[in-house]
mmCIF file of C-alpha atoms in Angstrom:
data_model
loop_
_atom_site.group_PDB
_atom_site.id
_atom_site.type_symbol
_atom_site.label_atom_id
_atom_site.label_comp_id
_atom_site.label_asym_id
_atom_site.label_seq_id
_atom_site.Cartn_x
_atom_site.Cartn_y
_atom_site.Cartn_z
ATOM 1 C CA MET A 1 57.179 31.230 46.435
ATOM 2 C CA LYS A 2 56.872 27.970 44.136
ATOM 3 C CA PHE A 3 55.250 27.698 40.701
ATOM 4 C CA PRO A 4 53.063 24.944 39.402
ATOM 5 C CA GLN A 5 55.181 22.805 36.717
ATOM 6 C CA ASN A 6 52.841 23.189 34.054
ATOM 7 C CA TRP A 7 53.573 26.894 34.108
ATOM 8 C CA CYS A 8 57.005 26.444 33.544
ATOM 9 C CA CYS A 9 56.181 24.288 30.362
ATOM 10 C CA MET A 10 54.043 27.229 29.295
ATOM 11 C CA LEU A 11 56.794 29.717 29.480
ATOM 12 C CA LEU A 12 59.345 27.978 27.897
ATOM 13 C CA LEU A 13 57.229 27.404 24.866
ATOM 14 C CA ALA A 14 56.539 31.087 24.457
ATOM 15 C CA MET A 15 60.350 31.563 24.433
ATOM 16 C CA LEU A 16 60.912 28.974 21.943
ATOM 17 C CA CYS A 17 58.194 30.834 19.198
ATOM 18 C CA LEU A 18 59.701 33.971 20.244
ATOM 19 C CA LEU A 19 63.106 32.966 18.792
ATOM 20 C CA ALA A 20 61.688 31.316 15.880
ATOM 21 C CA MET A 21 59.660 34.389 14.718
ATOM 22 C CA THR A 22 63.004 36.403 15.253
ATOM 23 C CA GLU A 23 64.981 33.758 13.031
ATOM 24 C CA ALA A 24 62.263 33.998 9.971
ATOM 25 C CA ARG A 25 62.344 37.991 10.159
ATOM 26 C CA ARG A 26 66.370 37.801 9.798
ATOM 27 C CA LYS A 27 65.963 35.575 7.025
ATOM 28 C CA ALA A 28 63.544 37.469 4.934
ATOM 29 C CA LYS A 29 65.776 40.463 5.303
ATOM 30 C CA ASN A 30 68.466 38.509 3.657
ATOM 31 C CA ALA A 31 66.119 36.988 0.919
ATOM 32 C CA CYS A 32 67.547 37.073 -2.611
ATOM 33 C CA LYS A 33 65.893 39.510 -4.965
ATOM 34 C CA TYR A 34 66.948 39.659 -8.645
ATOM 35 C CA LYS A 35 66.438 42.246 -11.449
ATOM 36 C CA LYS A 36 65.025 41.081 -14.875
ATOM 37 C CA THR A 37 66.670 41.694 -18.057
ATOM 38 C CA LYS A 38 65.457 41.919 -21.609
ATOM 39 C CA GLU A 39 64.228 38.304 -22.848
ATOM 40 C CA SER A 40 66.264 36.746 -25.840
ATOM 41 C CA ASP A 41 64.822 36.022 -29.152
ATOM 42 C CA CYS A 42 63.001 32.602 -29.422
ATOM 43 C CA ASP A 43 64.832 29.875 -30.844
ATOM 44 C CA PRO A 44 63.039 28.179 -33.741
ATOM 45 C CA ALA A 45 64.608 24.793 -33.207
ATOM 46 C CA THR A 46 63.306 24.294 -29.581
ATOM 47 C CA ASN A 47 60.370 27.171 -29.432
ATOM 48 C CA VAL A 48 61.837 28.777 -26.300
ATOM 49 C CA LYS A 49 63.053 31.887 -24.927
ATOM 50 C CA THR A 50 65.578 32.464 -22.067
ATOM 51 C CA ILE A 51 65.216 35.387 -19.492
ATOM 52 C CA THR A 52 68.573 36.090 -17.095
ATOM 53 C CA GLN A 53 68.123 37.693 -13.611
ATOM 54 C CA VAL A 54 70.739 39.518 -12.154
ATOM 55 C CA LEU A 55 70.925 39.679 -8.046
ATOM 56 C CA LYS A 56 69.623 43.190 -6.825
ATOM 57 C CA LYS A 57 69.930 42.429 -2.865
ATOM 58 C CA GLY A 58 70.881 39.400 -0.645
ATOM 59 C CA ASP A 59 73.488 38.136 1.169
ATOM 60 C CA SER A 60 76.772 35.703 0.079
ATOM 61 C CA THR A 61 74.452 32.622 -0.646
ATOM 62 C CA CYS A 62 72.535 33.960 -3.287
ATOM 63 C CA PRO A 63 73.579 33.329 -6.700
ATOM 64 C CA PRO A 64 74.864 36.145 -9.053
ATOM 65 C CA THR A 65 72.584 35.207 -11.871
ATOM 66 C CA VAL A 66 69.658 33.269 -12.566
ATOM 67 C CA THR A 67 68.252 31.798 -15.805
ATOM 68 C CA GLU A 68 64.808 30.929 -16.673
ATOM 69 C CA SER A 69 63.433 29.866 -19.876
ATOM 70 C CA LYS A 70 59.870 29.691 -21.356
ATOM 71 C CA PRO A 71 57.992 28.797 -24.329
ATOM 72 C CA CYS A 72 57.542 31.382 -27.061
ATOM 73 C CA GLY A 73 54.322 33.130 -26.999
ATOM 74 C CA ALA A 74 53.477 32.432 -23.658
ATOM 75 C CA GLY A 75 51.616 35.377 -21.984
ATOM 76 C CA VAL A 76 51.007 37.260 -25.351
ATOM 77 C CA GLU A 77 47.043 36.938 -24.568
ATOM 78 C CA LYS A 78 47.356 38.110 -21.381
ATOM 79 C CA LYS A 79 49.156 41.225 -22.846
ATOM 80 C CA ARG A 80 47.368 41.467 -25.979
ATOM 81 C CA LYS A 81 43.661 40.465 -25.801
ATOM 82 C CA ASN A 82 42.849 41.564 -29.232
ATOM 83 C CA LYS A 83 45.853 39.731 -31.000
ATOM 84 C CA LYS A 84 45.557 35.961 -31.653
ATOM 85 C CA ALA A 85 48.465 33.544 -30.263
ATOM 86 C CA CYS A 86 48.554 31.847 -33.295
ATOM 87 C CA LYS A 87 49.372 33.857 -36.458
ATOM 88 C CA TYR A 88 49.185 32.202 -40.365
ATOM 89 C CA GLU A 89 51.018 33.329 -43.582
ATOM 90 C CA LYS A 90 47.963 34.660 -45.855
ATOM 91 C CA SER A 91 49.770 36.243 -48.456
ATOM 92 C CA GLY A 92 51.780 32.454 -49.727
ATOM 93 C CA ALA A 93 48.389 30.689 -49.889
ATOM 94 C CA ALA A 94 46.100 30.268 -52.926
ATOM 95 C CA TRP A 95 42.656 29.758 -53.604
ATOM 96 C CA THR A 96 41.477 26.324 -54.745
ATOM 97 C CA GLU A 97 38.859 26.256 -57.511
ATOM 98 C CA CYS A 98 35.242 26.472 -56.627
ATOM 99 C CA ASP A 99 33.603 22.947 -55.567
ATOM 100 C CA GLU A 100 30.262 21.507 -56.242
ATOM 101 C CA SER A 101 29.169 23.160 -53.324
ATOM 102 C CA GLY A 102 30.137 26.501 -54.389
ATOM 103 C CA TYR A 103 32.965 27.318 -52.005
ATOM 104 C CA LYS A 104 36.793 27.190 -52.438
ATOM 105 C CA LYS A 105 39.243 27.077 -49.824
ATOM 106 C CA LYS A 106 42.924 27.900 -48.944
ATOM 107 C CA THR A 107 45.582 26.408 -46.896
ATOM 108 C CA MET A 108 47.698 28.909 -44.195
ATOM 109 C CA LYS A 109 51.015 27.646 -42.480
ATOM 110 C CA LEU A 110 51.941 28.847 -38.775
ATOM 111 C CA LYS A 111 54.018 31.648 -38.806
ATOM 112 C CA ALA A 112 57.521 31.534 -36.640
ATOM 113 C CA GLY A 113 57.092 32.678 -33.170
ATOM 114 C CA SER A 114 53.441 31.549 -32.485
ATOM 115 C CA SER A 115 52.330 29.463 -29.821
ATOM 116 C CA ALA A 116 53.624 25.727 -29.833
ATOM 117 C CA ASP A 117 49.663 24.868 -28.884
ATOM 118 C CA CYS A 118 48.517 26.143 -32.219
ATOM 119 C CA GLU A 119 48.088 24.014 -35.290
ATOM 120 C CA PRO A 120 50.423 24.108 -37.751
ATOM 121 C CA THR A 121 48.055 24.690 -40.846
ATOM 122 C CA GLN A 122 44.509 26.215 -40.879
ATOM 123 C CA ILE A 123 42.235 26.257 -43.897
ATOM 124 C CA LYS A 124 40.074 29.049 -44.577
ATOM 125 C CA GLN A 125 36.926 28.587 -47.070
ATOM 126 C CA LYS A 126 34.586 31.203 -48.632
ATOM 127 C CA ALA A 127 31.845 31.384 -50.782
ATOM 128 C CA CYS A 128 32.358 32.125 -54.580
ATOM 129 C CA GLY A 129 31.166 34.793 -56.448
ATOM 130 C CA SER A 130 27.979 33.300 -57.693
ATOM 131 C CA ASN A 131 26.627 32.480 -53.928
ATOM 132 C CA LYS A 132 27.120 36.040 -52.473
ATOM 133 C CA LYS A 133 24.322 38.288 -52.054
ATOM 134 C CA LYS A 134 23.040 40.101 -55.053
ATOM 135 C CA LYS A 135 22.805 43.689 -54.587
ATOM 136 C CA ASN A 136 19.442 45.537 -55.301
ATOM 137 C CA PRO A 137 19.834 46.542 -58.832
ATOM 138 C CA ARG A 138 17.541 49.622 -57.862
ATOM 139 C CA LYS A 139 19.301 50.945 -55.730
ATOM 140 C CA GLY A 140 21.255 52.918 -58.064
ATOM 141 C CA CYS A 141 18.574 54.556 -59.432
ATOM 142 C CA VAL A 142 18.614 58.371 -59.046
ATOM 143 C CA TYR A 143 15.539 60.764 -59.719
ATOM 144 C CA ASP A 144 15.171 64.574 -59.855
ATOM 145 C CA LYS A 145 12.366 65.404 -57.381
ATOM 146 C CA MET A 146 9.913 67.941 -58.600
ATOM 147 C CA PRO A 147 8.234 70.437 -56.306
ATOM 148 C CA TRP A 148 4.618 69.046 -54.651
ATOM 149 C CA SER A 149 1.521 70.198 -56.200
ATOM 150 C CA VAL A 150 -1.295 71.930 -54.580
ATOM 151 C CA CYS A 151 -3.247 70.052 -51.633
ATOM 152 C CA ASN A 152 -6.264 68.226 -53.024
ATOM 153 C CA VAL A 153 -9.308 69.736 -50.921
ATOM 154 C CA GLU A 154 -11.286 66.525 -51.724
ATOM 155 C CA THR A 155 -9.058 64.042 -51.317
ATOM 156 C CA LYS A 156 -6.549 65.728 -48.724
ATOM 157 C CA THR A 157 -3.864 64.721 -50.935
ATOM 158 C CA LYS A 158 -0.664 65.777 -52.954
ATOM 159 C CA GLN A 159 1.626 64.653 -55.773
ATOM 160 C CA ARG A 160 4.883 65.231 -57.323
ATOM 161 C CA GLU A 161 6.664 63.660 -60.094
ATOM 162 C CA MET A 162 10.326 62.166 -59.656
ATOM 163 C CA ILE A 163 12.254 61.833 -63.293
ATOM 164 C CA LEU A 164 15.173 59.523 -63.917
ATOM 165 C CA ILE A 165 18.451 60.660 -64.198
ATOM 166 C CA LYS A 166 20.981 58.258 -63.218
ATOM 167 C CA GLY A 167 20.752 54.660 -63.221
ATOM 168 C CA ASP A 168 19.883 51.711 -65.597
ATOM 169 C CA SER A 169 16.901 52.058 -67.804
ATOM 170 C CA THR A 170 15.752 48.555 -68.034
ATOM 171 C CA GLN A 171 16.022 48.363 -63.910
ATOM 172 C CA CYS A 172 14.734 51.715 -63.108
ATOM 173 C CA LEU A 173 11.315 53.636 -64.047
ATOM 174 C CA PRO A 174 11.966 56.370 -66.154
ATOM 175 C CA LYS A 175 9.217 58.454 -64.062
ATOM 176 C CA LYS A 176 7.052 57.701 -61.169
ATOM 177 C CA ILE A 177 4.527 59.867 -59.358
ATOM 178 C CA VAL A 178 4.576 59.840 -55.188
ATOM 179 C CA THR A 179 1.358 60.881 -53.162
ATOM 180 C CA LYS A 180 1.070 61.484 -49.624
ATOM 181 C CA GLN A 181 -1.510 62.943 -47.344
ATOM 182 C CA CYS A 182 -1.457 66.629 -46.452
ATOM 183 C CA LYS A 183 -0.329 68.106 -43.350
ATOM 184 C CA ARG A 184 -2.992 70.773 -43.098
ATOM 185 C CA ALA A 185 -0.901 73.528 -44.548
ATOM 186 C CA CYS A 186 -3.978 75.186 -46.187
ATOM 187 C CA ARG A 187 -6.375 76.284 -43.682
ATOM 188 C CA TYR A 188 -9.656 77.839 -45.108
ATOM 189 C CA GLN A 189 -12.711 80.329 -44.291
ATOM 190 C CA ARG A 190 -15.794 78.916 -45.341
ATOM 191 C CA ASP A 191 -18.544 80.944 -46.875
ATOM 192 C CA ARG A 192 -22.077 79.968 -46.753
ATOM 193 C CA TRP A 193 -23.976 77.534 -49.133
ATOM 194 C CA SER A 194 -25.414 78.287 -51.837
ATOM 195 C CA PRO A 195 -29.246 77.478 -52.489
ATOM 196 C CA CYS A 196 -29.470 73.825 -53.728
ATOM 197 C CA ASP A 197 -29.675 73.559 -57.284
ATOM 198 C CA PRO A 198 -32.809 71.570 -58.416
ATOM 199 C CA VAL A 199 -31.126 70.232 -61.559
ATOM 200 C CA THR A 200 -27.805 68.849 -60.268
ATOM 201 C CA ARG A 201 -29.317 68.529 -56.752
ATOM 202 C CA GLN A 202 -25.992 69.934 -55.366
ATOM 203 C CA LYS A 203 -24.988 73.155 -53.401
ATOM 204 C CA GLN A 204 -21.584 75.094 -53.307
ATOM 205 C CA ARG A 205 -19.694 76.933 -50.874
ATOM 206 C CA VAL A 206 -16.439 78.988 -51.508
ATOM 207 C CA LEU A 207 -13.302 78.252 -49.173
ATOM 208 C CA LEU A 208 -10.579 81.203 -48.861
ATOM 209 C CA PRO A 209 -7.318 80.441 -47.327
ATOM 210 C CA LYS A 210 -6.646 82.522 -44.018
ATOM 211 C CA ASN A 211 -4.040 84.634 -43.703
ATOM 212 C CA ASN A 212 -1.564 82.376 -41.766
ATOM 213 C CA SER A 213 -1.975 79.585 -44.380
ATOM 214 C CA SER A 214 0.824 78.619 -46.877
ATOM 215 C CA LEU A 215 1.236 80.649 -50.226
ATOM 216 C CA GLU A 216 0.663 77.350 -52.140
ATOM 217 C CA CYS A 217 -2.957 77.539 -51.065
ATOM 218 C CA GLN A 218 -5.664 78.660 -53.588
ATOM 219 C CA PRO A 219 -9.319 79.474 -53.198
ATOM 220 C CA THR A 220 -11.526 76.433 -53.973
ATOM 221 C CA VAL A 221 -14.921 75.620 -54.118
ATOM 222 C CA GLU A 222 -16.713 72.758 -52.077
ATOM 223 C CA THR A 223 -19.396 70.845 -53.455
ATOM 224 C CA GLN A 224 -22.030 68.627 -51.549
ATOM 225 C CA ALA A 225 -25.297 66.987 -52.090
ATOM 226 C CA CYS A 226 -28.376 68.433 -50.961
ATOM 227 C CA HIS A 227 -30.331 66.677 -48.456
ATOM 228 C CA VAL A 228 -34.033 66.847 -48.177
ATOM 229 C CA ARG A 229 -35.482 65.829 -44.635
ATOM 230 C CA ALA A 230 -38.404 63.379 -45.111
ATOM 231 C CA GLU A 231 -40.209 65.094 -42.253
ATOM 232 C CA LEU A 232 -40.287 68.712 -44.319
ATOM 233 C CA THR A 233 -41.590 66.856 -47.366
ATOM 234 C CA ALA A 234 -44.159 64.545 -45.257
ATOM 235 C CA PRO A 235 -47.646 66.037 -44.834
ATOM 236 C CA LYS A 236 -48.071 67.489 -41.263
ATOM 237 C CA PRO A 237 -50.214 65.472 -39.093
ATOM 238 C CA ASN A 238 -53.392 66.772 -37.734
ATOM 239 C CA LYS A 239 -52.955 68.432 -34.485
ATOM 240 C CA CYS A 240 -55.443 67.597 -31.661
ATOM 241 C CA ARG A 241 -55.844 70.443 -29.172
ATOM 242 C CA TYR A 242 -57.825 70.370 -26.225
ATOM 243 C CA LYS A 243 -59.271 72.551 -23.306
ATOM 244 C CA MET A 244 -58.764 71.432 -19.886
ATOM 245 C CA SER A 245 -61.051 71.551 -17.225
ATOM 246 C CA PRO A 246 -60.283 72.012 -13.471
ATOM 247 C CA TRP A 247 -59.254 69.204 -11.327
ATOM 248 C CA SER A 248 -62.346 67.343 -9.499
ATOM 249 C CA ASP A 249 -62.187 66.954 -5.623
ATOM 250 C CA CYS A 250 -60.650 63.995 -4.293
ATOM 251 C CA ASP A 251 -62.762 61.051 -4.075
ATOM 252 C CA PRO A 252 -62.436 59.631 -1.080
ATOM 253 C CA ARG A 253 -63.154 55.938 -1.992
ATOM 254 C CA SER A 254 -60.419 55.811 -4.678
ATOM 255 C CA ASN A 255 -58.259 58.697 -3.387
ATOM 256 C CA THR A 256 -57.853 60.066 -6.935
ATOM 257 C CA MET A 257 -59.052 62.856 -8.375
ATOM 258 C CA SER A 258 -59.970 63.421 -12.408
ATOM 259 C CA GLN A 259 -59.933 65.935 -15.052
ATOM 260 C CA VAL A 260 -61.707 66.407 -18.417
ATOM 261 C CA MET A 261 -60.183 67.674 -21.730
ATOM 262 C CA THR A 262 -62.793 68.955 -24.259
ATOM 263 C CA LEU A 263 -61.633 69.056 -27.984
ATOM 264 C CA LYS A 264 -60.684 72.524 -28.755
ATOM 265 C CA SER A 265 -59.086 72.290 -32.609
ATOM 266 C CA GLY A 266 -59.036 69.345 -34.685
ATOM 267 C CA ASP A 267 -60.467 67.027 -37.149
ATOM 268 C CA PRO A 268 -62.868 65.234 -35.153
ATOM 269 C CA ASN A 269 -62.895 62.193 -36.990
ATOM 270 C CA VAL A 270 -58.928 61.622 -36.293
ATOM 271 C CA CYS A 271 -59.089 63.297 -32.660
ATOM 272 C CA GLN A 272 -61.239 62.445 -29.536
ATOM 273 C CA ARG A 273 -63.970 64.457 -28.510
ATOM 274 C CA SER A 274 -63.059 64.242 -24.923
ATOM 275 C CA LYS A 275 -60.504 62.619 -22.491
ATOM 276 C CA LYS A 276 -60.459 61.797 -18.962
ATOM 277 C CA LEU A 277 -57.514 62.206 -16.826
ATOM 278 C CA SER A 278 -56.844 60.797 -13.279
ATOM 279 C CA LYS A 279 -54.310 61.051 -10.875
ATOM 280 C CA LYS A 280 -53.597 60.512 -7.116
ATOM 281 C CA CYS A 281 -54.610 63.152 -4.482
ATOM 282 C CA LYS A 282 -52.077 64.727 -2.647
ATOM 283 C CA VAL A 283 -54.052 64.545 0.804
ATOM 284 C CA ALA A 284 -54.165 60.744 1.730
ATOM 285 C CA CYS A 285 -57.220 59.847 3.296
ATOM 286 C CA LYS A 286 -57.141 56.529 5.272
ATOM 287 C CA PHE A 287 -60.391 54.359 6.350
ATOM 288 C CA ARG A 288 -60.520 51.407 8.257
ATOM 289 C CA ARG A 289 -62.658 49.142 6.707
ATOM 290 C CA GLY A 290 -66.099 48.055 8.084
ATOM 291 C CA GLU A 291 -68.317 44.636 7.806
ATOM 292 C CA TRP A 292 -69.949 43.644 4.609
ATOM 293 C CA SER A 293 -73.964 43.833 5.164
ATOM 294 C CA GLU A 294 -76.363 41.075 4.266
ATOM 295 C CA CYS A 295 -77.442 41.095 0.513
ATOM 296 C CA ASP A 296 -80.299 43.218 -0.247
ATOM 297 C CA GLU A 297 -82.974 40.782 -2.670
ATOM 298 C CA LEU A 298 -83.924 43.732 -4.466
ATOM 299 C CA THR A 299 -80.872 45.295 -5.625
ATOM 300 C CA GLN A 300 -78.824 42.472 -4.998
ATOM 301 C CA LEU A 301 -75.840 44.786 -3.440
ATOM 302 C CA ALA A 302 -73.656 44.580 -0.198
ATOM 303 C CA THR A 303 -72.714 47.597 1.428
ATOM 304 C CA ARG A 304 -69.666 48.280 3.596
ATOM 305 C CA VAL A 305 -69.241 51.440 5.626
ATOM 306 C CA ASP A 306 -65.313 52.637 6.193
ATOM 307 C CA SER A 307 -64.742 55.261 8.978
ATOM 308 C CA LEU A 308 -61.754 57.769 8.754
ATOM 309 C CA ILE A 309 -58.623 57.188 10.774
ATOM 310 C CA LYS A 310 -56.043 59.412 8.954
ATOM 311 C CA GLY A 311 -56.427 62.580 7.065
ATOM 312 C CA SER A 312 -57.732 66.268 7.786
ATOM 313 C CA PRO A 313 -61.390 66.186 8.382
ATOM 314 C CA SER A 314 -61.720 69.532 6.174
ATOM 315 C CA GLN A 315 -60.787 67.428 3.036
ATOM 316 C CA CYS A 316 -61.444 63.885 3.994
ATOM 317 C CA ASP A 317 -65.177 62.655 4.546
ATOM 318 C CA SER A 318 -65.533 61.177 7.845
ATOM 319 C CA SER A 319 -66.997 57.853 6.622
ATOM 320 C CA ARG A 320 -67.265 56.439 3.209
ATOM 321 C CA GLN A 321 -70.085 53.945 2.145
ATOM 322 C CA ILE A 322 -68.915 51.321 -0.627
ATOM 323 C CA THR A 323 -71.186 48.762 -2.479
ATOM 324 C CA LYS A 324 -70.608 45.463 -4.598
ATOM 325 C CA LYS A 325 -72.479 43.016 -5.965
ATOM 326 C CA CYS A 326 -73.727 39.908 -3.949
ATOM 327 C CA ARG A 327 -72.096 36.661 -4.276
ATOM 328 C CA ARG A 328 -74.086 33.490 -5.184
ATOM 329 C CA LEU A 329 -73.742 30.944 -2.592
ATOM 330 C CA CYS A 330 -74.624 27.821 -4.012
ATOM 331 C CA LYS A 331 -73.503 24.727 -1.847
ATOM 332 C CA TYR A 332 -73.663 20.970 -3.286
ATOM 333 C CA THR A 333 -73.221 17.811 -2.133
ATOM 334 C CA PHE A 334 -71.239 15.214 -4.709
ATOM 335 C CA GLY A 335 -72.166 11.603 -5.132
ATOM 336 C CA GLU A 336 -69.762 8.940 -5.858
ATOM 337 C CA TRP A 337 -67.509 8.785 -8.943
ATOM 338 C CA GLY A 338 -68.385 5.968 -11.426
ATOM 339 C CA GLU A 339 -66.309 4.014 -13.214
ATOM 340 C CA CYS A 340 -64.323 5.117 -16.307
ATOM 341 C CA ASP A 341 -65.706 5.436 -19.287
ATOM 342 C CA PRO A 342 -63.474 3.128 -21.768
ATOM 343 C CA VAL A 343 -64.855 5.422 -24.711
ATOM 344 C CA THR A 344 -64.500 8.955 -23.262
ATOM 345 C CA ASN A 345 -61.674 8.214 -21.005
ATOM 346 C CA HIS A 346 -63.802 9.990 -18.149
ATOM 347 C CA ARG A 347 -65.397 9.287 -15.114
ATOM 348 C CA THR A 348 -68.734 11.240 -13.792
ATOM 349 C CA ARG A 349 -70.485 12.014 -10.761
ATOM 350 C CA VAL A 350 -73.905 13.954 -9.592
ATOM 351 C CA LYS A 351 -73.833 16.936 -7.630
ATOM 352 C CA LYS A 352 -77.073 18.269 -5.767
ATOM 353 C CA LEU A 353 -77.887 21.546 -4.421
ATOM 354 C CA VAL A 354 -78.200 21.886 -0.494
ATOM 355 C CA GLU A 355 -78.163 25.640 -0.073
ATOM 356 C CA GLY A 356 -78.732 28.463 -2.614
ATOM 357 C CA ASP A 357 -81.144 30.228 -4.518
ATOM 358 C CA LYS A 358 -82.519 27.705 -7.073
ATOM 359 C CA GLY A 359 -83.378 30.290 -9.499
ATOM 360 C CA GLU A 360 -79.677 31.232 -10.058
ATOM 361 C CA CYS A 361 -77.769 27.878 -8.954
ATOM 362 C CA PRO A 362 -78.859 24.485 -10.900
ATOM 363 C CA ALA A 363 -80.630 22.084 -8.560
ATOM 364 C CA GLU A 364 -78.678 19.217 -9.930
ATOM 365 C CA ASP A 365 -75.706 18.702 -12.195
ATOM 366 C CA MET A 366 -73.141 16.338 -13.456
ATOM 367 C CA VAL A 367 -69.259 16.443 -13.230
ATOM 368 C CA THR A 368 -66.776 14.837 -15.417
ATOM 369 C CA LYS A 369 -63.043 14.312 -15.220
ATOM 370 C CA PRO A 370 -60.607 12.557 -17.201
ATOM 371 C CA CYS A 371 -59.353 9.222 -15.887
ATOM 372 C CA GLY A 372 -55.683 10.097 -16.531
ATOM 373 C CA LYS A 373 -53.464 13.132 -15.796
ATOM 374 C CA LYS A 374 -51.873 15.040 -19.099
ATOM 375 C CA ASP A 375 -48.605 13.674 -18.381
ATOM 376 C CA GLY A 376 -49.768 10.020 -18.426
ATOM 377 C CA GLY A 377 -49.901 9.559 -14.446
ATOM 378 C CA GLU A 378 -52.622 7.942 -12.679
ATOM 379 C CA ARG A 379 -55.677 10.592 -11.394
ATOM 380 C CA CYS A 380 -56.903 10.065 -7.667
ATOM 381 C CA PHE A 381 -60.801 9.022 -7.276
ATOM 382 C CA PHE A 382 -62.108 8.802 -3.952
ATOM 383 C CA GLY A 383 -65.360 7.796 -2.447
ATOM 384 C CA PRO A 384 -67.268 9.890 0.289
ATOM 385 C CA TRP A 385 -65.773 11.025 3.432
ATOM 386 C CA GLY A 386 -66.415 8.906 6.932
ATOM 387 C CA GLU A 387 -67.324 9.852 10.162
ATOM 388 C CA PHE A 388 -63.986 10.473 12.325
ATOM 389 C CA GLY A 389 -62.949 7.406 14.778
ATOM 390 C CA PRO A 390 -62.689 7.417 18.138
ATOM 391 C CA CYS A 391 -59.564 9.028 19.831
ATOM 392 C CA THR A 392 -56.439 7.165 20.127
ATOM 393 C CA ASN A 393 -53.449 8.835 21.587
ATOM 394 C CA GLY A 394 -54.860 12.425 21.392
ATOM 395 C CA VAL A 395 -55.912 11.830 17.642
ATOM 396 C CA MET A 396 -58.791 10.855 15.489
ATOM 397 C CA THR A 397 -59.112 10.134 11.883
ATOM 398 C CA LYS A 398 -61.579 9.755 9.328
ATOM 399 C CA ASN A 399 -60.953 8.171 5.898
ATOM 400 C CA ARG A 400 -62.226 8.069 2.108
ATOM 401 C CA PRO A 401 -62.253 5.059 0.090
ATOM 402 C CA VAL A 402 -59.705 4.898 -2.830
ATOM 403 C CA LYS A 403 -61.068 4.049 -6.306
ATOM 404 C CA GLN A 404 -58.197 4.614 -8.318
ATOM 405 C CA GLY A 405 -54.675 5.863 -7.356
ATOM 406 C CA GLY A 406 -51.237 4.602 -5.807
ATOM 407 C CA VAL A 407 -49.645 5.218 -2.685
ATOM 408 C CA ASP A 408 -49.806 9.078 -3.010
ATOM 409 C CA CYS A 409 -53.510 8.817 -3.253
ATOM 410 C CA GLU A 410 -53.852 6.800 -0.206
ATOM 411 C CA ARG A 411 -52.106 9.336 1.840
ATOM 412 C CA LYS A 412 -54.779 11.913 0.537
ATOM 413 C CA ALA A 413 -57.490 9.772 1.740
ATOM 414 C CA VAL A 414 -56.807 10.160 5.267
ATOM 415 C CA VAL A 415 -57.281 13.328 7.404
ATOM 416 C CA ALA A 416 -56.265 13.297 11.171
ATOM 417 C CA LYS A 417 -56.873 16.008 13.911
ATOM 418 C CA ALA A 418 -56.106 16.292 17.692
ATOM 419 C CA CYS A 419 -58.959 15.272 20.222
ATOM 420 C CA ASP A 420 -59.259 18.779 21.434
ATOM 421 C CA GLY A 421 -60.821 19.910 17.867
ATOM 422 C CA GLN A 422 -57.267 21.252 16.427
ATOM 423 C CA GLY A 423 -56.098 19.746 13.066
ATOM 424 C CA LEU A 424 -52.887 18.468 12.575
#
């Protein structure tokens, strides 16, 4: 059985990798391991300290000792975070005199053993004594506090005195009074108000402390001004009392019922002698309206008979009759408008009676109209209407002449209707 040539190459590479890994493990076992000894003191000339390491594990190729050097102060910040790597001598430095800005300074030198990165000197400054914040002179005032007084019922406050026992008398008040609101330690039982004093116009009542109140609570008297109501002092109005009559039957015409109120007691000069009340009937009677009759020449009235369509026959009439005054039917023909009068700024025309009672309707009258509108616009004035012209495209038109007016008036001067008699 023959293997391909590339398989042989891959197998050879795998064997070489295995040998390399075995050699690396062997070298790792034979690696040199050392044990650290104590560090030497810092050399002030070079600012360097040395560390000697002794062989702990390894073969013959490993050196028995190894020496390392590092600058002084390295790693201090990591070990001691709360301590600075740069230390300066504070005791040997002296403060300078105060300058014009009100500050004094001192120069401090770097201590031995500090890091090489530190500055050789450090300057510190602070404010002189005059620039320091002044203490409140009244903080030293000590007072002897007297007991609180009894709570005042009117002001709801209590007070106590404070007497100076310690402190500068020029800065502290020798005596002061403190006031504060009461905490309702006193609860009272209120008595009835006394009658109003006609001289002082005041009334009083006694307040007695309740059982659960403080021992400091004392009986007291509360005073209040008398309040006289205006309606008690004003004269009583005259009362009008009426006697009610029973409700009338329902009026089918107005669908209402009425009641009369007759004066029973009261001043007749102030009260009405009788009143009439009305309200809608509870039972609705609906009627169908009839046609109006012709006007009666004697009574000048027209009548109409309505028939019942909804409602109880026992409570509603089967029909009702309604009358009203006749309308005056006066029909006129109007003449043409005259020219605008420059004095009155009006146009006039004559109207003549064509149909109607000559006794009630004037036979002839004059109609006047201003030439212009209130807003200053031009008013339309027309002549009489003409007759409808021949039918053209299914439409008939009639015109009237425009005596005054613009385009809008010309539109109103034309009326059209369909040839079959229906207006457009």
